Short mmCIF file of C-alpha atoms in Angstrom, two decimals:
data_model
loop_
_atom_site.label_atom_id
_atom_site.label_comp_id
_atom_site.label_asym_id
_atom_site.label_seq_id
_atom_site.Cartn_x
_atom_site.Cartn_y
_atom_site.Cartn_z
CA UNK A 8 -34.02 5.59 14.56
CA UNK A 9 -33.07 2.60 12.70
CA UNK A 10 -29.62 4.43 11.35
CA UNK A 11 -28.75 5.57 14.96
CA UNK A 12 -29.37 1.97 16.04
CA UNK A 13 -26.78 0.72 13.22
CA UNK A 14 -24.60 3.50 14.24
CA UNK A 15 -24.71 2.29 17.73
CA UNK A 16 -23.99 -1.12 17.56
CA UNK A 17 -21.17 -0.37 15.31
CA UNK A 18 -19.32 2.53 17.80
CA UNK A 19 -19.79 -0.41 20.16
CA UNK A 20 -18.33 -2.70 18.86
CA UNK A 21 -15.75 -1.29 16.73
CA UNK A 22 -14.49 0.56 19.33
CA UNK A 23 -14.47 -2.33 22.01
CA UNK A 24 -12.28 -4.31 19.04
CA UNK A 25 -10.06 -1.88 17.94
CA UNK A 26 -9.60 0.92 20.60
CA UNK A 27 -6.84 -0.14 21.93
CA UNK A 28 -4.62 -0.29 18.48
CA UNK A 29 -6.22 2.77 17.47
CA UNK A 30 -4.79 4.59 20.92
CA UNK A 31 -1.32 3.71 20.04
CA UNK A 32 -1.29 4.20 16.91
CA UNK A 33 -2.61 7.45 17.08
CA UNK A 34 -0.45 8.27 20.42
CA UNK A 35 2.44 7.80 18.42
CA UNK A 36 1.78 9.96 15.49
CA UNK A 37 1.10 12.82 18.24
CA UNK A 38 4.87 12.25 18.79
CA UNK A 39 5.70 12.24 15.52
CA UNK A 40 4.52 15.81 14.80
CA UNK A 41 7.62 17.14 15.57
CA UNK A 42 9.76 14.60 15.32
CA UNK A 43 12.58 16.46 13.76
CA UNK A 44 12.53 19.04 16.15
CA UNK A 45 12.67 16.19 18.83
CA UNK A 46 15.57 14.25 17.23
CA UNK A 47 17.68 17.55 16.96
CA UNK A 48 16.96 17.84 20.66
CA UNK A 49 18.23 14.57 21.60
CA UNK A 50 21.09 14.78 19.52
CA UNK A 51 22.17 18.44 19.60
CA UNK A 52 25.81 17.38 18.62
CA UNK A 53 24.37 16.26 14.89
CA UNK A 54 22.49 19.42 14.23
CA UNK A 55 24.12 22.63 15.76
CA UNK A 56 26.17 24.11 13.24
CA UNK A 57 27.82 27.77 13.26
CA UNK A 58 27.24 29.77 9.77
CA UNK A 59 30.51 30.55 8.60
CA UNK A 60 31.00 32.15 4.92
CA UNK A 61 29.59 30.02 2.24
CA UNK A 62 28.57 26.34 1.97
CA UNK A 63 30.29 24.06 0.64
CA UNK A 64 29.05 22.81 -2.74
CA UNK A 65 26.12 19.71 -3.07
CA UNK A 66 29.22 17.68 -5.29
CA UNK A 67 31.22 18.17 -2.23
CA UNK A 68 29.10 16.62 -0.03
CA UNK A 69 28.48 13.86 -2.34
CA UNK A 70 31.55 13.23 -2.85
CA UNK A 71 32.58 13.25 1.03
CA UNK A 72 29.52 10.33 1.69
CA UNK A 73 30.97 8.31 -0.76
CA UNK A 74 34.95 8.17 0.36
CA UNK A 75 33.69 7.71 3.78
CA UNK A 76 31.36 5.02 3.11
CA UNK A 77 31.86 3.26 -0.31
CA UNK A 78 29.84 0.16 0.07
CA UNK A 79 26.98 1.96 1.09
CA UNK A 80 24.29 3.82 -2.23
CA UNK A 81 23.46 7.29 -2.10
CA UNK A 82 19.97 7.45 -2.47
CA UNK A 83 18.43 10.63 -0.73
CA UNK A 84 20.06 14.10 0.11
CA UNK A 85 18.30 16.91 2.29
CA UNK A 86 19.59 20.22 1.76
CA UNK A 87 19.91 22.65 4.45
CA UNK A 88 17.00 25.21 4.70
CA UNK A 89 18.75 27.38 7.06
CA UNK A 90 21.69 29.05 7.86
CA UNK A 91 21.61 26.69 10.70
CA UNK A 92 20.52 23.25 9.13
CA UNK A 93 22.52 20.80 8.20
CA UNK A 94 23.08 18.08 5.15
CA UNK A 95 21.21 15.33 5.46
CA UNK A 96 21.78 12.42 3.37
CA UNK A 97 20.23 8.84 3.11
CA UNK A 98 22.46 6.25 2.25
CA UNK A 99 21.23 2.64 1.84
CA UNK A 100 23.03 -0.74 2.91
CA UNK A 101 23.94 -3.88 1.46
CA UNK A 102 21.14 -5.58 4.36
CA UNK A 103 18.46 -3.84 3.21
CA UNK A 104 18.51 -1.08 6.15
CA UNK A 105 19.39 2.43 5.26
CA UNK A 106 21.57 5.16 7.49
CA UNK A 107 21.11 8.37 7.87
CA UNK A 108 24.49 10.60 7.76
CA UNK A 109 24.96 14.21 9.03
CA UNK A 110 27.31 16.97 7.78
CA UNK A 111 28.17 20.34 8.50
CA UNK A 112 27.30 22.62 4.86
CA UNK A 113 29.98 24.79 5.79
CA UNK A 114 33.13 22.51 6.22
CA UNK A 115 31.34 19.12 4.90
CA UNK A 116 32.70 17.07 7.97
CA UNK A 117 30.47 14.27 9.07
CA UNK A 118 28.83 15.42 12.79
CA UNK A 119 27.22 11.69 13.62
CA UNK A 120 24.94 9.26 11.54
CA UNK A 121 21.92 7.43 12.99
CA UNK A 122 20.77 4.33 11.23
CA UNK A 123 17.07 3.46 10.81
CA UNK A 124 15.46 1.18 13.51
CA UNK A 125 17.94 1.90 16.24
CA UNK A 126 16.65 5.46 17.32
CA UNK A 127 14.02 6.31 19.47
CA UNK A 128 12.22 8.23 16.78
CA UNK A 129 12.58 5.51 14.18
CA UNK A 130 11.03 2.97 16.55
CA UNK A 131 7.43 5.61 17.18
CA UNK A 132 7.37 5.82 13.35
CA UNK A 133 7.56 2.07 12.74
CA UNK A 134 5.30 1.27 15.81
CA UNK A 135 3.04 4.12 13.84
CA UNK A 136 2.77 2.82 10.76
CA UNK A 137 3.11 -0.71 10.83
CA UNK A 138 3.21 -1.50 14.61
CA UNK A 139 6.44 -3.38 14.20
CA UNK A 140 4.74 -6.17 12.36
CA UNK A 141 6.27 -5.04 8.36
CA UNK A 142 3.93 -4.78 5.53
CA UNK A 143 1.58 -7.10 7.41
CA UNK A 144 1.23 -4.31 10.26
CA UNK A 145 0.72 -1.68 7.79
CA UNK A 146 -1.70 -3.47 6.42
CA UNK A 147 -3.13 -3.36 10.00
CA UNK A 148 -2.86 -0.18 10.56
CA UNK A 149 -4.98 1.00 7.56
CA UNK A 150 -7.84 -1.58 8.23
CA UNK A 151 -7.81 0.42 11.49
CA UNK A 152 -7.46 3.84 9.84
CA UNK A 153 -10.64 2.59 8.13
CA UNK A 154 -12.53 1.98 11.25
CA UNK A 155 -11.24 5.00 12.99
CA UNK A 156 -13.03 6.97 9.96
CA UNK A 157 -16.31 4.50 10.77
CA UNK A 158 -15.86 4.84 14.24
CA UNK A 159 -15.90 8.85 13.80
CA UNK A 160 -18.36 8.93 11.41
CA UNK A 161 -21.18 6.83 13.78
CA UNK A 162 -19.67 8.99 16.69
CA UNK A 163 -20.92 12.15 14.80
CA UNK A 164 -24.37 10.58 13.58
CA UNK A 165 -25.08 9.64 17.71
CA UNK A 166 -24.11 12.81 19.22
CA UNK A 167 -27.13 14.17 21.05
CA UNK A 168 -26.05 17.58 20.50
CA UNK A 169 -28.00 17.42 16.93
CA UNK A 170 -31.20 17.62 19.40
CA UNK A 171 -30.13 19.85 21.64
CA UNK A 172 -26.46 21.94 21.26
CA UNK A 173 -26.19 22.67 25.05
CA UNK A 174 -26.94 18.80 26.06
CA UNK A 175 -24.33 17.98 23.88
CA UNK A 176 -21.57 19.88 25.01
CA UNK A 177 -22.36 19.85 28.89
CA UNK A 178 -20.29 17.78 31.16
CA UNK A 179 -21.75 17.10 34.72
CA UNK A 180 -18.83 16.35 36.31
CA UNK A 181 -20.07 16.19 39.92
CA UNK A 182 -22.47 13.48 38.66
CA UNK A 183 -22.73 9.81 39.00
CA UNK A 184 -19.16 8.02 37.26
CA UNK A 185 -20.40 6.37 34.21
CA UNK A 186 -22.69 9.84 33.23
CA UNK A 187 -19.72 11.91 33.46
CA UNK A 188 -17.72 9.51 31.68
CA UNK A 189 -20.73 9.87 28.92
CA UNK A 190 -20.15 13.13 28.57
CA UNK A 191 -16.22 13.22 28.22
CA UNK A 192 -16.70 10.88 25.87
CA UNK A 193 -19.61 12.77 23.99
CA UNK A 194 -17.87 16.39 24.35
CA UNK A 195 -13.92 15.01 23.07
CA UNK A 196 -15.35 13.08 19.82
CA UNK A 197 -17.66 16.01 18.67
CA UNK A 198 -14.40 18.11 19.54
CA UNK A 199 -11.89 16.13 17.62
CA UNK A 200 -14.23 14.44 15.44
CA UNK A 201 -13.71 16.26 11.92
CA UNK A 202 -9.87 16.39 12.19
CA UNK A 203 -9.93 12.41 13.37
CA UNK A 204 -11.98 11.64 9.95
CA UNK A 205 -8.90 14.25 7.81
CA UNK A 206 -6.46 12.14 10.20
CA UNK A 207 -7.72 8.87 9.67
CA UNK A 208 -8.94 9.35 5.54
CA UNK A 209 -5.50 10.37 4.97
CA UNK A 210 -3.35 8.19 6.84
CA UNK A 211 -5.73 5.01 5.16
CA UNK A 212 -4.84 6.68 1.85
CA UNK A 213 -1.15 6.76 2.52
CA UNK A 214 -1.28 3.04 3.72
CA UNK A 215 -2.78 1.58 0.43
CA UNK A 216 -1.06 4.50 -1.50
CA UNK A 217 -1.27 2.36 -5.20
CA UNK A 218 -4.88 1.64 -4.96
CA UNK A 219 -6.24 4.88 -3.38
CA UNK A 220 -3.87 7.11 -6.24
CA UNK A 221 -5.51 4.85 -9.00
CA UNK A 222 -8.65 5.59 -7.56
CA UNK A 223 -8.18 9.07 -6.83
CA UNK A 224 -6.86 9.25 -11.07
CA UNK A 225 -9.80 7.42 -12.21
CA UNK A 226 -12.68 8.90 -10.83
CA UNK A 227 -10.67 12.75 -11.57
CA UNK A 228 -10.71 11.17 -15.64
CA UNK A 229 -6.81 11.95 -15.53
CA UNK A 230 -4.64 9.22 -16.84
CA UNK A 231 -1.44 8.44 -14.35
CA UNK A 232 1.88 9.46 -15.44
CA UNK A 233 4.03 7.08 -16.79
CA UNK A 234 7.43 5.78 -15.44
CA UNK A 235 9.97 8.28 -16.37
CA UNK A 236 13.66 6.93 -17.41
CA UNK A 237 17.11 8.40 -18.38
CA UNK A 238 18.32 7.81 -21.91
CA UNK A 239 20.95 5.44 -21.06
CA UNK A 240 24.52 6.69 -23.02
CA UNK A 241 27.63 4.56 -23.55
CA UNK A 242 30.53 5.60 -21.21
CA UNK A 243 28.89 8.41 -20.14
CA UNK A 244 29.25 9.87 -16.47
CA UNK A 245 26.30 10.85 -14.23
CA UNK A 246 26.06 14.97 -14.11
CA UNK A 247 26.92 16.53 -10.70
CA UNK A 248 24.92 17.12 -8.16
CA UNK A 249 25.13 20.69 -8.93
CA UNK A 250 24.34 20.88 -12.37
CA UNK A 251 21.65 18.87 -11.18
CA UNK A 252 19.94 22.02 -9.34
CA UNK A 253 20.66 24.26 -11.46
CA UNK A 254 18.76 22.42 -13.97
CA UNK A 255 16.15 22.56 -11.96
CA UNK A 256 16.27 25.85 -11.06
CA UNK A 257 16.00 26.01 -14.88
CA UNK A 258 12.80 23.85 -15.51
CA UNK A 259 10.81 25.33 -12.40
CA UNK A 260 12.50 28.76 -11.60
CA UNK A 261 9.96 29.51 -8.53
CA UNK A 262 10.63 28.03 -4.76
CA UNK A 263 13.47 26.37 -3.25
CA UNK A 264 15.23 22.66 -3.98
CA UNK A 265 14.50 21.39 -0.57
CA UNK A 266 15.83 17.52 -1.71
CA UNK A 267 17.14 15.10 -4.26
CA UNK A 268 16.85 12.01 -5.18
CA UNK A 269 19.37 9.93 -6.31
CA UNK A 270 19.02 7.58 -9.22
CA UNK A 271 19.67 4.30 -8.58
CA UNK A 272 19.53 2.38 -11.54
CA UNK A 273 21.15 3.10 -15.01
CA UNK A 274 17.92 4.17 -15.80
CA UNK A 275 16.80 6.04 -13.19
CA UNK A 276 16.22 9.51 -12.96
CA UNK A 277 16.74 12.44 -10.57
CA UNK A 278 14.14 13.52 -8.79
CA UNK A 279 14.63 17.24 -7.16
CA UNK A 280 12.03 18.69 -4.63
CA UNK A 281 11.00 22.10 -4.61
CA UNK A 282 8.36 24.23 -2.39
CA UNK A 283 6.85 27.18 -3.60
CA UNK A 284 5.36 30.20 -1.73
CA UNK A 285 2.78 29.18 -0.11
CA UNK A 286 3.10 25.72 -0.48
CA UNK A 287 1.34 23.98 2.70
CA UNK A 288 3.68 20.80 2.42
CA UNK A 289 6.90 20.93 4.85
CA UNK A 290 8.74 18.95 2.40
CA UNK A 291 7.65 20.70 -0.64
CA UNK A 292 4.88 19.35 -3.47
CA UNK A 293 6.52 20.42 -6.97
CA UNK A 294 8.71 18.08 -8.49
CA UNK A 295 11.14 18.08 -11.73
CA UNK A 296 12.58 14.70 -13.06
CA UNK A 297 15.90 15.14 -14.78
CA UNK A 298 17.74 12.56 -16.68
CA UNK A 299 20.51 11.44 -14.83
CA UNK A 300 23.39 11.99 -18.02
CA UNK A 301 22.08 14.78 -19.86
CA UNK A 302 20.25 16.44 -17.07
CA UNK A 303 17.31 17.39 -19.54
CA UNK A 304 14.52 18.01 -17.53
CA UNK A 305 11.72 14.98 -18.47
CA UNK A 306 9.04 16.36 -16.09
CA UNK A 307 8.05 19.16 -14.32
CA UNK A 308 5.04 18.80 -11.62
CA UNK A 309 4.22 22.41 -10.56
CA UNK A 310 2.11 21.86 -7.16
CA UNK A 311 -0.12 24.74 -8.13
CA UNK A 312 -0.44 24.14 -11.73
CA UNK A 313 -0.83 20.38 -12.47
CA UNK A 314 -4.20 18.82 -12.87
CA UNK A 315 -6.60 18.10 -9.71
CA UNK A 316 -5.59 14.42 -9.16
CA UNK A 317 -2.12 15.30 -8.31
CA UNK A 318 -3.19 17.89 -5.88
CA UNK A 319 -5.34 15.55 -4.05
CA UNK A 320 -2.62 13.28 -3.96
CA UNK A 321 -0.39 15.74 -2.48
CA UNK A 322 -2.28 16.88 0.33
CA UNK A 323 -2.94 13.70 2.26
CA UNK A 324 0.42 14.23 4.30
CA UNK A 325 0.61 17.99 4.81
CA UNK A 326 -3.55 17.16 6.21
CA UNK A 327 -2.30 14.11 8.44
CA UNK A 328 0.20 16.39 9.55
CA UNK A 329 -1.31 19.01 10.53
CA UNK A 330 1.06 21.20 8.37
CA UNK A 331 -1.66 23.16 6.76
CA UNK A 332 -2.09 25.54 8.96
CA UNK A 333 1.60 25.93 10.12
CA UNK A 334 2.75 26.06 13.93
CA UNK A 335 -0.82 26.34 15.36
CA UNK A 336 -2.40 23.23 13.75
CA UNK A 337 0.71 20.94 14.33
CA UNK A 338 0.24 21.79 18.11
CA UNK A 339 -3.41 20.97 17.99
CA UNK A 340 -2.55 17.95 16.77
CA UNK A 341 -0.70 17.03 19.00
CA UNK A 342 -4.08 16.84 21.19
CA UNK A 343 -6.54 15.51 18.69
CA UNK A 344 -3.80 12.42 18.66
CA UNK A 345 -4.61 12.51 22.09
CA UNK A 346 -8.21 12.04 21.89
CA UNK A 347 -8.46 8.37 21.09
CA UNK A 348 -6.82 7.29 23.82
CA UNK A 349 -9.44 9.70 25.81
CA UNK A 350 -12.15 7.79 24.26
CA UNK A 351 -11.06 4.42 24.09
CA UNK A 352 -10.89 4.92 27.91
CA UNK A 353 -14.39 5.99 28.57
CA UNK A 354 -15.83 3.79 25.88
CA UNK A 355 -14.22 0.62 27.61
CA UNK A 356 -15.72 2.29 30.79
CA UNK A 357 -19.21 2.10 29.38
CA UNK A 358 -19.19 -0.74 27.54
CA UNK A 359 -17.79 -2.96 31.26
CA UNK A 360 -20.64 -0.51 32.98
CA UNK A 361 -23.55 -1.93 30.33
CA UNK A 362 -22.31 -5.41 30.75
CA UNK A 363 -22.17 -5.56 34.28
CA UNK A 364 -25.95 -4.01 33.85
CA UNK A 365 -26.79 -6.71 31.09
CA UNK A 366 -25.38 -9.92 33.32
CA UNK A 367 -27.57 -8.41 36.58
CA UNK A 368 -30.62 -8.51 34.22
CA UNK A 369 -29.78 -11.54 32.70
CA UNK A 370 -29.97 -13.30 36.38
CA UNK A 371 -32.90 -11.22 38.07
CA UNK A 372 -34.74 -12.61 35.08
CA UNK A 373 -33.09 -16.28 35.98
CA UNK A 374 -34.07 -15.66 39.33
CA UNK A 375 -37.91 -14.37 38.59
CA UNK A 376 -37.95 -17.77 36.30
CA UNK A 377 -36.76 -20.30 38.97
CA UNK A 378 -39.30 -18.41 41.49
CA UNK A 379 -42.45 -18.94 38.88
CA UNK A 380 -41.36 -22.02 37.98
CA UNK A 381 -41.10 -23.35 41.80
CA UNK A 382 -44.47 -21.68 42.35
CA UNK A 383 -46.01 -23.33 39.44
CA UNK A 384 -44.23 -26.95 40.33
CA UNK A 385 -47.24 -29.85 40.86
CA UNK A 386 -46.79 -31.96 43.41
CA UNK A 387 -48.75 -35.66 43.23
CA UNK A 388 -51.71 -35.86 46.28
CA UNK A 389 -51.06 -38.63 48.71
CA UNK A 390 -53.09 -41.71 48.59
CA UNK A 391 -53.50 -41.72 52.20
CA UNK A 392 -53.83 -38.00 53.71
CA UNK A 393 -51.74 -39.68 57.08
CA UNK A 394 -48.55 -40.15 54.33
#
């Protein structure tokens, strides 16, 4: 009794705090699970491409980002995964920001940029993750990821279906207002409940990244890798693009290069992205570090081979997601985001109902007082009876 009393006054309470912040933020990543599919919908004229004979090489494209926009870094590239996708590279700028460029892979013209913070899909993802307020509002955000897990956890630990299954899935709808809203708000957090805690554990975990991955290494007895760098050579170009790939292709034959990343500093590396079969992350979780003059390969991070640690680490997004489970999760999703906006509202409704309850106690009990008291009041006899 006394856990369920803890666990009370904390769903309370954390709820009435934070319900609100948790409802957008978790509105907002129901948005985001498709997000590319709903960019490529408002912007057909980026991504609509006709296949047409081969594509034109990675170098190519490289080299076409660079003419057109010299001041600006290379630092990502997305390669197509269909015969219908397009290039997609990442190109940062001398503010700070970064831009986003499109081109066709089979003629390498540019079909449209976007640059970050001035779409529609940009401003849900930074609303998401940092509710517009920077690293401070990340920070935020996973103090509330934390309490969403809390919130969840009490949730489960004061559902009455533990007693009884069918009390704790029935809604009387034709009830009295504040017992249906009881048992809406019951029914949707035992229903979304377990995927709220994977939602919320994961998305925390992605917040403070540095600290939960030393964590996650420590208590798995695994020592983090160290920072990889190229051998730095004297007059020595960078190696293509290309080459780059097929390097890769060499260190980690299985799967498809789905990205690379560009080195940035003379001692960078490159970092190419590959997903195996069966592979649940969309972006792929197997990695090979190349150095950026010889292309040696310096590290190769095999999703289904490498120690536990890494594994862990790689599943937080493909579980906040919902990728794990391919079309049907991501739409379910889509729902459980839902949910805490569901519950916030129901929550707020019985937490206003209880205080309204609590403040007409509170002043039949002033009343009763003032009664007994006036009952109870002395009043001095009269020295004279006639006065």
């Amino acid at each position: 009794m006394k856990v369920r009393q803890i666990a009370l006054v904390l769903h309370r309470y954390i709820g009435v705090t934070v319900g609100i912040l948790l409802a957008i933020v978790c509105l907002t990543g129901s948005s985001l699970i498709f997000w590319k599919e709903i960019n490529a919908f408002l912007n057909p004229q980026m991504f609509q491409v006709v296949p047409q004979g081969d594509r034109v090489s990675v170098q190519f494209v490289v080299d076409t980002v660079r003419s057109a926009y010299p001041d600006w870094q290379l630092n990502f590239m997305e390669l197509p995964r269909t015969l219908n996708s397009v290039y997609i590279v990442q190109m940062l700028l001398n503010n700070g920001g970064r831009t986003f460029i499109y081109l066709d892979p089979y003629t390498g013209s540019v079909l449209g940029s976007q640059e970050w913070g001035r779409t529609l899909m940009s401003f849900i993802y930074e609303l998401h993750i940092s509710l517009l307020g920077g690293k401070a509002g990340e920070t935020v955000v996973g103090i509330c990821g934390l309490l969403l897990l809390l919130l969840s956890l009490t949730g489960l630990i004061l559902w009455p279906g533990w007693k009884k299954l069918v009390a704790g899935f029935a809604i009387r709808w034709h009830s009295l207002p504040h017992l249906m809203n009881y048992d809406i708000h019951k029914v949707g957090g035992i229903l979304s409940g377990v995927l709220l805690i994977a939602i919320a554990s994961t998305g925390t975990a992605m917040t403070f990244e540095t600290q939960f991955k030393s964590a996650v290494y420590s208590l798995a007895g695994t020592p983090k890798p160290p920072q990889l760098t190229s051998t730095i050579v004297a007059n020595s170009p960078t190696i293509a693009a290309d080459i780059v790939l097929q390097k890769a292709d060499l260190a980690l034959p299985s799967g498809k290069s789905l990205s690379i990343t560009f080195p940035r500093e003379p001692q960078g590396t490159f970092l190419v992205r590959k997903r195996l079969t069966g592979d649940i992350h969309p972006n792929g979780s197997s990695y090979v570090y190349l150095d950026r003059y010889s292309g040696e390969a310096l590290r190769v991070e095999n999703s289904f081979t490498t120690n536990a640690a890494f594994r862990i680490i790689i599943s937080w997004f493909p579980i906040h997601i919902g990728a794990f489970g391919g079309l049907i999760t991501r739409i379910l999703y889509v729902f459980i985001g839902l949910t805490p906006t569901l519950l916030s509202l129901t929550g707020l409704a019985l937490w206003r109902r209880r205080q309204w309850r609590l403040a007409q106690r509170r002043e039949a009990n002033r009343q009763i007082t003032a009664t007994v008291a006036e009952s109870q009041k002395s009043y001095p006899i009269a020295e004279w009876p006639w006065f």
